[in-house]
PDB file of C-alpha atoms in Angstrom:
ATOM      1  CA  MET A 275      76.223  83.826  92.067  1.00 83.00           C
ATOM      2  CA  ILE A 276      74.478  81.816  94.805  1.00 90.00           C
ATOM      3  CA  THR A 277      71.226  80.048  93.930  1.00 93.00           C
ATOM      4  CA  GLU A 278      68.661  78.786  96.427  1.00 92.00           C
ATOM      5  CA  PHE A 279      68.572  75.016  97.127  1.00 95.00           C
ATOM      6  CA  THR A 280      65.121  73.898  95.907  1.00 95.00           C
ATOM      7  CA  PRO A 281      64.765  70.157  96.583  1.00 95.00           C
ATOM      8  CA  ILE A 282      60.949  70.106  96.486  1.00 96.00           C
ATOM      9  CA  ALA A 283      60.433  72.200  93.330  1.00 96.00           C
ATOM     10  CA  SER A 284      63.241  70.299  91.598  1.00 97.00           C
ATOM     11  CA  THR A 285      61.830  66.897  92.587  1.00 97.00           C
ATOM     12  CA  VAL A 286      58.334  67.878  91.422  1.00 98.00           C
ATOM     13  CA  GLY A 287      59.828  69.229  88.181  1.00 98.00           C
ATOM     14  CA  GLY A 288      61.758  65.990  87.721  1.00 98.00           C
ATOM     15  CA  ILE A 289      58.612  63.912  88.282  1.00 98.00           C
ATOM     16  CA  LEU A 290      56.739  65.951  85.643  1.00 98.00           C
ATOM     17  CA  ILE A 291      59.645  65.493  83.202  1.00 98.00           C
ATOM     18  CA  GLY A 292      59.499  61.756  83.951  1.00 98.00           C
ATOM     19  CA  LEU A 293      55.720  61.657  83.389  1.00 98.00           C
ATOM     20  CA  ALA A 294      56.052  63.478  80.049  1.00 98.00           C
ATOM     21  CA  THR A 295      58.726  60.944  79.077  1.00 98.00           C
ATOM     22  CA  VAL A 296      56.395  58.048  79.923  1.00 98.00           C
ATOM     23  CA  PHE A 297      53.367  59.584  78.177  1.00 98.00           C
ATOM     24  CA  LEU A 298      55.296  60.218  74.955  1.00 98.00           C
ATOM     25  CA  MET A 299      56.250  56.531  74.912  1.00 98.00           C
ATOM     26  CA  LEU A 300      52.707  55.414  75.773  1.00 98.00           C
ATOM     27  CA  LEU A 301      50.969  57.602  73.199  1.00 98.00           C
ATOM     28  CA  ARG A 302      53.506  57.848  70.363  1.00 98.00           C
ATOM     29  CA  GLY A 303      56.170  55.242  71.122  1.00 97.00           C
ATOM     30  CA  ARG A 304      58.902  57.870  71.078  1.00 97.00           C
ATOM     31  CA  ILE A 305      61.902  58.829  73.199  1.00 97.00           C
ATOM     32  CA  MET A 306      61.558  62.230  74.939  1.00 97.00           C
ATOM     33  CA  GLY A 307      65.004  63.440  73.906  1.00 96.00           C
ATOM     34  CA  ALA A 308      65.286  67.163  73.207  1.00 97.00           C
ATOM     35  CA  THR A 309      68.173  66.680  70.762  1.00 96.00           C
ATOM     36  CA  GLY A 310      66.409  64.005  68.716  1.00 96.00           C
ATOM     37  CA  ILE A 311      63.054  65.795  68.649  1.00 97.00           C
ATOM     38  CA  LEU A 312      64.640  69.097  67.600  1.00 97.00           C
ATOM     39  CA  ALA A 313      66.955  67.557  64.982  1.00 97.00           C
ATOM     40  CA  GLY A 314      64.079  65.573  63.503  1.00 96.00           C
ATOM     41  CA  ALA A 315      61.822  68.636  63.442  1.00 97.00           C
ATOM     42  CA  MET A 316      64.420  70.600  61.429  1.00 96.00           C
ATOM     43  CA  LEU A 317      65.144  67.738  59.009  1.00 93.00           C
ATOM     44  CA  PRO A 318      61.975  65.616  59.128  1.00 93.00           C
ATOM     45  CA  ALA A 319      61.810  62.167  57.546  1.00 92.00           C
ATOM     46  CA  SER A 320      58.175  62.720  56.514  1.00 95.00           C
ATOM     47  CA  ARG A 321      55.236  65.041  57.133  1.00 94.00           C
ATOM     48  CA  TYR A 322      53.808  62.580  59.660  1.00 94.00           C
ATOM     49  CA  ASP A 323      57.164  62.499  61.445  1.00 94.00           C
ATOM     50  CA  TRP A 324      57.306  66.315  61.525  1.00 97.00           C
ATOM     51  CA  ILE A 325      53.848  66.850  63.022  1.00 97.00           C
ATOM     52  CA  TRP A 326      54.350  65.052  66.334  1.00 97.00           C
ATOM     53  CA  ARG A 327      57.742  66.738  66.830  1.00 98.00           C
ATOM     54  CA  ALA A 328      56.329  70.204  66.087  1.00 98.00           C
ATOM     55  CA  LEU A 329      53.443  69.561  68.518  1.00 98.00           C
ATOM     56  CA  VAL A 330      55.782  68.472  71.321  1.00 98.00           C
ATOM     57  CA  LEU A 331      58.002  71.525  70.739  1.00 98.00           C
ATOM     58  CA  ALA A 332      54.997  73.894  70.636  1.00 98.00           C
ATOM     59  CA  GLY A 333      53.771  72.313  73.878  1.00 98.00           C
ATOM     60  CA  MET A 334      57.206  72.831  75.476  1.00 98.00           C
ATOM     61  CA  PHE A 335      57.089  76.573  74.658  1.00 98.00           C
ATOM     62  CA  THR A 336      53.869  76.887  76.694  1.00 98.00           C
ATOM     63  CA  GLY A 337      55.572  75.375  79.782  1.00 98.00           C
ATOM     64  CA  PRO A 338      56.938  78.638  81.219  1.00 98.00           C
ATOM     65  CA  TRP A 339      53.528  80.287  80.683  1.00 98.00           C
ATOM     66  CA  VAL A 340      51.687  77.511  82.503  1.00 98.00           C
ATOM     67  CA  TYR A 341      54.261  78.054  85.276  1.00 98.00           C
ATOM     68  CA  PHE A 342      53.388  81.783  85.130  1.00 98.00           C
ATOM     69  CA  ALA A 343      49.665  80.981  85.441  1.00 98.00           C
ATOM     70  CA  LEU A 344      50.370  78.778  88.480  1.00 97.00           C
ATOM     71  CA  PHE A 345      52.934  80.887  90.349  1.00 97.00           C
ATOM     72  CA  GLY A 346      52.421  84.432  89.069  1.00 97.00           C
ATOM     73  CA  GLU A 347      55.944  84.794  87.635  1.00 97.00           C
ATOM     74  CA  LEU A 348      58.055  83.302  84.876  1.00 97.00           C
ATOM     75  CA  PRO A 349      60.748  80.798  85.896  1.00 97.00           C
ATOM     76  CA  ASP A 350      64.153  82.341  86.699  1.00 96.00           C
ATOM     77  CA  ILE A 351      66.588  82.445  83.779  1.00 97.00           C
ATOM     78  CA  ASP A 352      69.836  83.901  85.133  1.00 96.00           C
ATOM     79  CA  VAL A 353      72.769  83.674  82.761  1.00 96.00           C
ATOM     80  CA  PRO A 354      76.009  84.115  84.724  1.00 95.00           C
ATOM     81  CA  VAL A 355      78.244  83.950  81.621  1.00 96.00           C
ATOM     82  CA  SER A 356      79.121  86.365  78.808  1.00 96.00           C
ATOM     83  CA  THR A 357      77.318  86.359  75.455  1.00 97.00           C
ATOM     84  CA  VAL A 358      80.495  85.028  73.821  1.00 97.00           C
ATOM     85  CA  MET A 359      80.529  82.054  76.229  1.00 97.00           C
ATOM     86  CA  LEU A 360      76.837  81.497  75.550  1.00 97.00           C
ATOM     87  CA  ILE A 361      77.383  81.410  71.773  1.00 98.00           C
ATOM     88  CA  VAL A 362      80.564  79.309  71.845  1.00 98.00           C
ATOM     89  CA  GLY A 363      79.016  77.004  74.467  1.00 98.00           C
ATOM     90  CA  GLY A 364      75.813  76.666  72.433  1.00 98.00           C
ATOM     91  CA  PHE A 365      77.717  75.790  69.257  1.00 98.00           C
ATOM     92  CA  ILE A 366      79.796  73.200  71.148  1.00 98.00           C
ATOM     93  CA  VAL A 367      76.620  71.696  72.661  1.00 98.00           C
ATOM     94  CA  GLY A 368      75.234  71.431  69.106  1.00 98.00           C
ATOM     95  CA  ILE A 369      78.323  69.521  67.957  1.00 98.00           C
ATOM     96  CA  GLY A 370      78.395  67.246  71.007  1.00 98.00           C
ATOM     97  CA  VAL A 371      74.734  66.207  71.043  1.00 98.00           C
ATOM     98  CA  THR A 372      74.809  65.478  67.297  1.00 97.00           C
ATOM     99  CA  VAL A 373      77.990  63.380  67.444  1.00 97.00           C
ATOM    100  CA  GLY A 374      76.932  61.698  70.718  1.00 96.00           C
ATOM    101  CA  SER A 375      73.296  61.161  69.625  1.00 94.00           C
ATOM    102  CA  GLY A 376      71.679  62.711  72.669  1.00 94.00           C
ATOM    103  CA  CYS A 377      71.720  65.029  75.666  1.00 95.00           C
ATOM    104  CA  THR A 378      70.495  65.212  79.252  1.00 96.00           C
ATOM    105  CA  SER A 379      66.924  64.207  78.382  1.00 96.00           C
ATOM    106  CA  GLY A 380      67.620  61.522  75.779  1.00 95.00           C
ATOM    107  CA  HIS A 381      70.598  59.821  77.443  1.00 96.00           C
ATOM    108  CA  GLY A 382      70.275  61.137  81.009  1.00 95.00           C
ATOM    109  CA  VAL A 383      66.569  60.417  81.539  1.00 96.00           C
ATOM    110  CA  CYS A 384      65.165  58.140  78.805  1.00 96.00           C
ATOM    111  CA  GLY A 385      68.303  56.072  78.240  1.00 96.00           C
ATOM    112  CA  MET A 386      69.108  55.564  81.924  1.00 96.00           C
ATOM    113  CA  ALA A 387      65.442  54.702  82.610  1.00 97.00           C
ATOM    114  CA  ARG A 388      65.596  51.902  80.058  1.00 95.00           C
ATOM    115  CA  LEU A 389      69.008  50.823  81.395  1.00 95.00           C
ATOM    116  CA  SER A 390      70.823  51.461  78.116  1.00 95.00           C
ATOM    117  CA  PRO A 391      74.571  50.908  78.619  1.00 95.00           C
ATOM    118  CA  ARG A 392      75.290  53.583  75.981  1.00 96.00           C
ATOM    119  CA  SER A 393      73.260  56.141  77.892  1.00 97.00           C
ATOM    120  CA  PHE A 394      74.868  55.298  81.250  1.00 96.00           C
ATOM    121  CA  VAL A 395      78.290  55.814  79.690  1.00 97.00           C
ATOM    122  CA  ALA A 396      77.218  58.975  77.825  1.00 97.00           C
ATOM    123  CA  THR A 397      75.689  60.493  80.962  1.00 97.00           C
ATOM    124  CA  GLY A 398      78.781  59.666  83.035  1.00 97.00           C
ATOM    125  CA  VAL A 399      81.040  61.236  80.409  1.00 98.00           C
ATOM    126  CA  PHE A 400      79.096  64.465  79.942  1.00 98.00           C
ATOM    127  CA  MET A 401      78.524  64.980  83.678  1.00 98.00           C
ATOM    128  CA  LEU A 402      82.296  64.611  84.136  1.00 98.00           C
ATOM    129  CA  THR A 403      83.276  67.008  81.327  1.00 98.00           C
ATOM    130  CA  THR A 404      80.621  69.524  82.418  1.00 98.00           C
ATOM    131  CA  GLY A 405      82.015  69.486  85.953  1.00 97.00           C
ATOM    132  CA  LEU A 406      85.601  69.823  84.712  1.00 97.00           C
ATOM    133  CA  THR A 407      84.624  72.692  82.403  1.00 97.00           C
ATOM    134  CA  VAL A 408      82.857  74.561  85.219  1.00 97.00           C
ATOM    135  CA  TYR A 409      85.914  74.051  87.439  1.00 96.00           C
ATOM    136  CA  VAL A 410      88.309  75.332  84.769  1.00 96.00           C
ATOM    137  CA  VAL A 411      86.130  78.324  83.851  1.00 95.00           C
ATOM    138  CA  ARG A 412      85.264  79.362  87.422  1.00 93.00           C
ATOM    139  CA  HIS A 413      88.332  78.444  89.427  1.00 91.00           C
ATOM    140  CA  MET A 414      91.261  78.422  86.985  1.00 90.00           C
ATOM    141  CA  MET A 415      90.236  81.152  84.535  1.00 86.00           C
ATOM    142  CA  GLY A 416      88.268  82.980  87.238  1.00 77.00           C
ATOM    143  CA  VAL A 417      85.387  83.965  84.944  1.00 72.00           C
TER     144      VAL A 417
ATOM    145  CA  MET B   3      42.750  63.837  70.131  1.00 93.00           C
ATOM    146  CA  ARG B   4      46.125  62.363  69.154  1.00 95.00           C
ATOM    147  CA  ASN B   5      47.497  65.802  68.294  1.00 97.00           C
ATOM    148  CA  ILE B   6      46.072  67.494  71.392  1.00 97.00           C
ATOM    149  CA  LEU B   7      47.579  64.876  73.691  1.00 98.00           C
ATOM    150  CA  THR B   8      50.953  65.070  71.910  1.00 98.00           C
ATOM    151  CA  PHE B   9      50.923  68.849  72.429  1.00 98.00           C
ATOM    152  CA  LEU B  10      50.013  68.389  76.118  1.00 98.00           C
ATOM    153  CA  VAL B  11      52.922  65.975  76.608  1.00 98.00           C
ATOM    154  CA  GLY B  12      55.239  68.744  75.392  1.00 98.00           C
ATOM    155  CA  GLY B  13      53.503  71.133  77.782  1.00 98.00           C
ATOM    156  CA  LEU B  14      54.002  68.750  80.709  1.00 98.00           C
ATOM    157  CA  PHE B  15      57.713  68.494  79.890  1.00 98.00           C
ATOM    158  CA  GLY B  16      57.903  72.309  79.650  1.00 98.00           C
ATOM    159  CA  VAL B  17      56.245  72.844  83.037  1.00 98.00           C
ATOM    160  CA  GLY B  18      58.537  70.214  84.561  1.00 98.00           C
ATOM    161  CA  ILE B  19      61.618  71.942  83.169  1.00 98.00           C
ATOM    162  CA  SER B  20      60.323  75.328  84.372  1.00 98.00           C
ATOM    163  CA  MET B  21      59.774  74.058  87.930  1.00 98.00           C
ATOM    164  CA  SER B  22      62.974  72.024  88.068  1.00 97.00           C
ATOM    165  CA  GLY B  23      65.494  74.824  87.480  1.00 97.00           C
ATOM    166  CA  MET B  24      66.966  73.149  84.384  1.00 97.00           C
ATOM    167  CA  ALA B  25      66.125  76.278  82.360  1.00 97.00           C
ATOM    168  CA  ASN B  26      68.250  78.408  84.703  1.00 97.00           C
ATOM    169  CA  PRO B  27      71.974  78.404  83.779  1.00 98.00           C
ATOM    170  CA  ALA B  28      72.968  79.912  87.155  1.00 97.00           C
ATOM    171  CA  LYS B  29      71.438  76.885  88.885  1.00 97.00           C
ATOM    172  CA  VAL B  30      72.827  74.367  86.384  1.00 97.00           C
ATOM    173  CA  ILE B  31      76.380  75.725  86.656  1.00 97.00           C
ATOM    174  CA  ASN B  32      76.118  75.832  90.471  1.00 97.00           C
ATOM    175  CA  PHE B  33      75.137  72.155  90.483  1.00 97.00           C
ATOM    176  CA  PHE B  34      78.516  71.384  88.926  1.00 97.00           C
ATOM    177  CA  ASP B  35      80.424  73.934  91.023  1.00 95.00           C
ATOM    178  CA  ILE B  36      81.051  71.668  93.989  1.00 93.00           C
ATOM    179  CA  ALA B  37      84.221  73.627  94.793  1.00 91.00           C
ATOM    180  CA  GLY B  38      82.273  76.915  94.856  1.00 92.00           C
ATOM    181  CA  THR B  39      78.622  77.971  95.218  1.00 93.00           C
ATOM    182  CA  TRP B  40      77.266  74.389  95.077  1.00 96.00           C
ATOM    183  CA  ASP B  41      73.492  73.913  94.679  1.00 96.00           C
ATOM    184  CA  PRO B  42      72.590  70.191  94.665  1.00 97.00           C
ATOM    185  CA  SER B  43      68.985  70.770  93.455  1.00 96.00           C
ATOM    186  CA  LEU B  44      69.476  69.252  90.011  1.00 97.00           C
ATOM    187  CA  ALA B  45      70.264  65.832  91.498  1.00 97.00           C
ATOM    188  CA  PHE B  46      66.613  65.838  92.601  1.00 98.00           C
ATOM    189  CA  VAL B  47      65.475  66.612  89.035  1.00 98.00           C
ATOM    190  CA  MET B  48      67.474  63.736  87.585  1.00 97.00           C
ATOM    191  CA  GLY B  49      66.436  61.410  90.418  1.00 97.00           C
ATOM    192  CA  GLY B  50      62.724  62.200  90.128  1.00 98.00           C
ATOM    193  CA  ALA B  51      62.693  61.993  86.336  1.00 98.00           C
ATOM    194  CA  VAL B  52      64.672  58.747  86.058  1.00 98.00           C
ATOM    195  CA  ILE B  53      62.676  56.912  88.764  1.00 98.00           C
ATOM    196  CA  VAL B  54      59.316  57.894  87.233  1.00 98.00           C
ATOM    197  CA  ALA B  55      60.499  57.063  83.713  1.00 98.00           C
ATOM    198  CA  PHE B  56      62.020  53.732  84.848  1.00 98.00           C
ATOM    199  CA  VAL B  57      58.750  52.553  86.418  1.00 98.00           C
ATOM    200  CA  GLY B  58      56.554  54.075  83.697  1.00 98.00           C
ATOM    201  CA  TYR B  59      58.551  52.586  80.813  1.00 97.00           C
ATOM    202  CA  ARG B  60      58.231  49.135  82.384  1.00 97.00           C
ATOM    203  CA  LEU B  61      54.446  49.477  82.492  1.00 97.00           C
ATOM    204  CA  VAL B  62      54.126  51.044  79.020  1.00 97.00           C
ATOM    205  CA  LEU B  63      56.422  48.578  77.262  1.00 96.00           C
ATOM    206  CA  ARG B  64      54.204  45.658  78.311  1.00 96.00           C
ATOM    207  CA  ARG B  65      51.877  46.868  75.574  1.00 96.00           C
ATOM    208  CA  SER B  66      52.387  45.514  72.089  1.00 96.00           C
ATOM    209  CA  ALA B  67      52.207  49.033  70.586  1.00 97.00           C
ATOM    210  CA  PRO B  68      51.762  52.685  71.565  1.00 98.00           C
ATOM    211  CA  VAL B  69      48.233  54.144  71.652  1.00 97.00           C
ATOM    212  CA  TYR B  70      48.474  56.172  68.434  1.00 97.00           C
ATOM    213  CA  ASP B  71      51.380  54.701  66.440  1.00 96.00           C
ATOM    214  CA  PRO B  72      52.127  51.233  65.072  1.00 95.00           C
ATOM    215  CA  ASN B  73      55.478  50.635  66.862  1.00 95.00           C
ATOM    216  CA  PHE B  74      57.662  51.669  69.754  1.00 96.00           C
ATOM    217  CA  ASP B  75      60.599  53.523  68.209  1.00 94.00           C
ATOM    218  CA  ILE B  76      63.449  52.750  70.616  1.00 93.00           C
ATOM    219  CA  PRO B  77      67.191  53.005  69.807  1.00 91.00           C
ATOM    220  CA  GLN B  78      68.634  49.511  69.294  1.00 89.00           C
ATOM    221  CA  ASN B  79      72.303  50.504  69.060  1.00 87.00           C
ATOM    222  CA  ARG B  80      74.252  48.921  71.929  1.00 85.00           C
ATOM    223  CA  LYS B  81      77.797  49.734  70.778  1.00 89.00           C
ATOM    224  CA  LEU B  82      79.970  51.788  73.098  1.00 92.00           C
ATOM    225  CA  ASP B  83      81.848  53.482  70.270  1.00 94.00           C
ATOM    226  CA  ALA B  84      84.241  56.419  70.071  1.00 96.00           C
ATOM    227  CA  ARG B  85      81.492  58.609  68.608  1.00 96.00           C
ATOM    228  CA  LEU B  86      79.378  58.239  71.743  1.00 97.00           C
ATOM    229  CA  LEU B  87      82.298  59.029  74.069  1.00 97.00           C
ATOM    230  CA  ILE B  88      83.659  61.950  72.054  1.00 98.00           C
ATOM    231  CA  GLY B  89      80.223  63.457  71.404  1.00 98.00           C
ATOM    232  CA  SER B  90      79.141  63.222  75.042  1.00 98.00           C
ATOM    233  CA  GLY B  91      82.469  64.665  76.181  1.00 98.00           C
ATOM    234  CA  ILE B  92      82.087  67.619  73.800  1.00 98.00           C
ATOM    235  CA  PHE B  93      78.479  68.171  74.897  1.00 98.00           C
ATOM    236  CA  GLY B  94      79.603  68.500  78.517  1.00 98.00           C
ATOM    237  CA  ILE B  95      82.200  71.149  77.635  1.00 98.00           C
ATOM    238  CA  GLY B  96      79.503  73.274  75.982  1.00 98.00           C
ATOM    239  CA  TRP B  97      76.993  72.663  78.773  1.00 98.00           C
ATOM    240  CA  GLY B  98      79.557  73.743  81.366  1.00 98.00           C
ATOM    241  CA  MET B  99      80.334  76.914  79.399  1.00 98.00           C
ATOM    242  CA  ALA B 100      76.777  78.024  78.588  1.00 98.00           C
ATOM    243  CA  GLY B 101      74.744  76.419  81.398  1.00 97.00           C
ATOM    244  CA  PHE B 102      71.903  75.522  79.032  1.00 97.00           C
ATOM    245  CA  CYS B 103      71.267  72.031  77.662  1.00 97.00           C
ATOM    246  CA  PRO B 104      68.813  71.472  74.770  1.00 97.00           C
ATOM    247  CA  GLY B 105      65.992  70.144  76.992  1.00 97.00           C
ATOM    248  CA  GLY B 106      66.389  73.044  79.409  1.00 97.00           C
ATOM    249  CA  ALA B 107      66.543  75.750  76.760  1.00 98.00           C
ATOM    250  CA  LEU B 108      63.718  74.587  74.454  1.00 98.00           C
ATOM    251  CA  PRO B 109      60.847  75.281  76.907  1.00 98.00           C
ATOM    252  CA  ALA B 110      62.596  78.504  77.991  1.00 98.00           C
ATOM    253  CA  LEU B 111      62.476  79.639  74.366  1.00 98.00           C
ATOM    254  CA  GLY B 112      58.744  80.151  74.930  1.00 97.00           C
ATOM    255  CA  THR B 113      59.547  83.230  77.052  1.00 98.00           C
ATOM    256  CA  LEU B 114      61.462  84.840  74.119  1.00 97.00           C
ATOM    257  CA  ASN B 115      64.301  85.580  76.551  1.00 97.00           C
ATOM    258  CA  VAL B 116      67.168  87.005  74.451  1.00 97.00           C
ATOM    259  CA  ASP B 117      69.858  84.824  76.056  1.00 98.00           C
ATOM    260  CA  VAL B 118      67.829  81.704  75.286  1.00 98.00           C
ATOM    261  CA  ILE B 119      67.329  82.794  71.664  1.00 98.00           C
ATOM    262  CA  VAL B 120      71.091  83.413  71.308  1.00 98.00           C
ATOM    263  CA  PHE B 121      71.927  80.022  72.825  1.00 98.00           C
ATOM    264  CA  MET B 122      69.363  78.183  70.666  1.00 98.00           C
ATOM    265  CA  ALA B 123      70.630  79.857  67.480  1.00 98.00           C
ATOM    266  CA  ALA B 124      74.203  78.783  68.302  1.00 98.00           C
ATOM    267  CA  LEU B 125      73.004  75.278  69.245  1.00 98.00           C
ATOM    268  CA  ILE B 126      71.126  74.837  65.967  1.00 98.00           C
ATOM    269  CA  ALA B 127      74.101  76.174  63.989  1.00 98.00           C
ATOM    270  CA  GLY B 128      76.327  73.619  65.734  1.00 98.00           C
ATOM    271  CA  MET B 129      73.876  70.785  65.085  1.00 98.00           C
ATOM    272  CA  LEU B 130      73.450  71.584  61.380  1.00 97.00           C
ATOM    273  CA  ALA B 131      77.168  72.205  60.777  1.00 98.00           C
ATOM    274  CA  THR B 132      78.008  68.872  62.426  1.00 97.00           C
ATOM    275  CA  ARG B 133      75.364  67.089  60.373  1.00 96.00           C
ATOM    276  CA  VAL B 134      76.895  68.472  57.143  1.00 96.00           C
ATOM    277  CA  VAL B 135      80.438  67.465  58.165  1.00 96.00           C
ATOM    278  CA  MET B 136      79.327  63.972  59.242  1.00 94.00           C
ATOM    279  CA  GLU B 137      77.445  63.406  55.980  1.00 93.00           C
ATOM    280  CA  ARG B 138      80.507  64.502  53.969  1.00 94.00           C
ATOM    281  CA  MET B 139      82.743  62.157  55.932  1.00 92.00           C
ATOM    282  CA  ALA B 140      80.316  59.277  55.391  1.00 91.00           C
ATOM    283  CA  ALA B 141      80.140  60.036  51.653  1.00 92.00           C
ATOM    284  CA  GLN B 142      83.954  60.130  51.387  1.00 91.00           C
ATOM    285  CA  LYS B 143      84.245  56.850  53.241  1.00 88.00           C
ATOM    286  CA  ALA B 144      81.696  55.255  50.894  1.00 88.00           C
ATOM    287  CA  ALA B 145      83.475  56.665  47.802  1.00 88.00           C
ATOM    288  CA  SER B 146      86.909  55.418  48.940  1.00 85.00           C
ATOM    289  CA  LYS B 147      85.684  51.809  49.222  1.00 74.00           C
ATOM    290  CA  PRO B 148      86.510  49.751  46.128  1.00 69.00           C
ATOM    291  CA  ALA B 149      83.502  48.834  43.960  1.00 60.00           C
ATOM    292  CA  GLN B 150      82.207  45.347  44.666  1.00 56.00           C
TER     293      GLN B 150
END
């Protein structure tokens, strides 16, 4: 499935993600990592710790609807894989981000922005294994 | 005010993800499919986000504390250990299979799209199962050490 190259929308989206990352640090002193925020919201250390996480998550859920208000349609969500791949892939993502302490937002954005060697290595490793997986699935298994 | 602004920060992230294409598995998988239907858009997401966060963090971290909390809570671990490498490697395998990452799927959950709900349920199951296994392993390791 071909998707349209969207350098401007993607850059603007990236800048907004970056701004949210900066504002969460400015206001609450926290890393904008989806894995950490979600994990901590499910197993909170305290009520105080739960509230900010729940608020950030609730805010995130409004994102596509703000997009709808601005552009008159919801963002595209096209899933080119089977439900089995989605479930197995989702479970594997859950294992990986827990063992590796972060994902694209935590390591890829926040960690690289603060020049963390761990995050540079983590991002390099997961970009590589994602690329290899896509190659194997698409071009060797032909799914 | 603290709670409203915290909510709005989540909203800003959600709009950014929605505009960027990170919530769209077709686009994410195409970014990695250099040998096929390559779509380089997501490099612009990462580039924009990292540059803004790099500059912004430098300004924010000149402060002695955040606006609403007593301390900056920043990871201090600097060890490049096997856990980091293995975990990140595993994450990439799942991301390549499903096309969603946690930060892309969480805002998309707001649309109640069935595929997103299925992915998030599997993701959470994987996170919780791993947490249980890791805690058991840590407990076993602690129990096997001789008493001091």
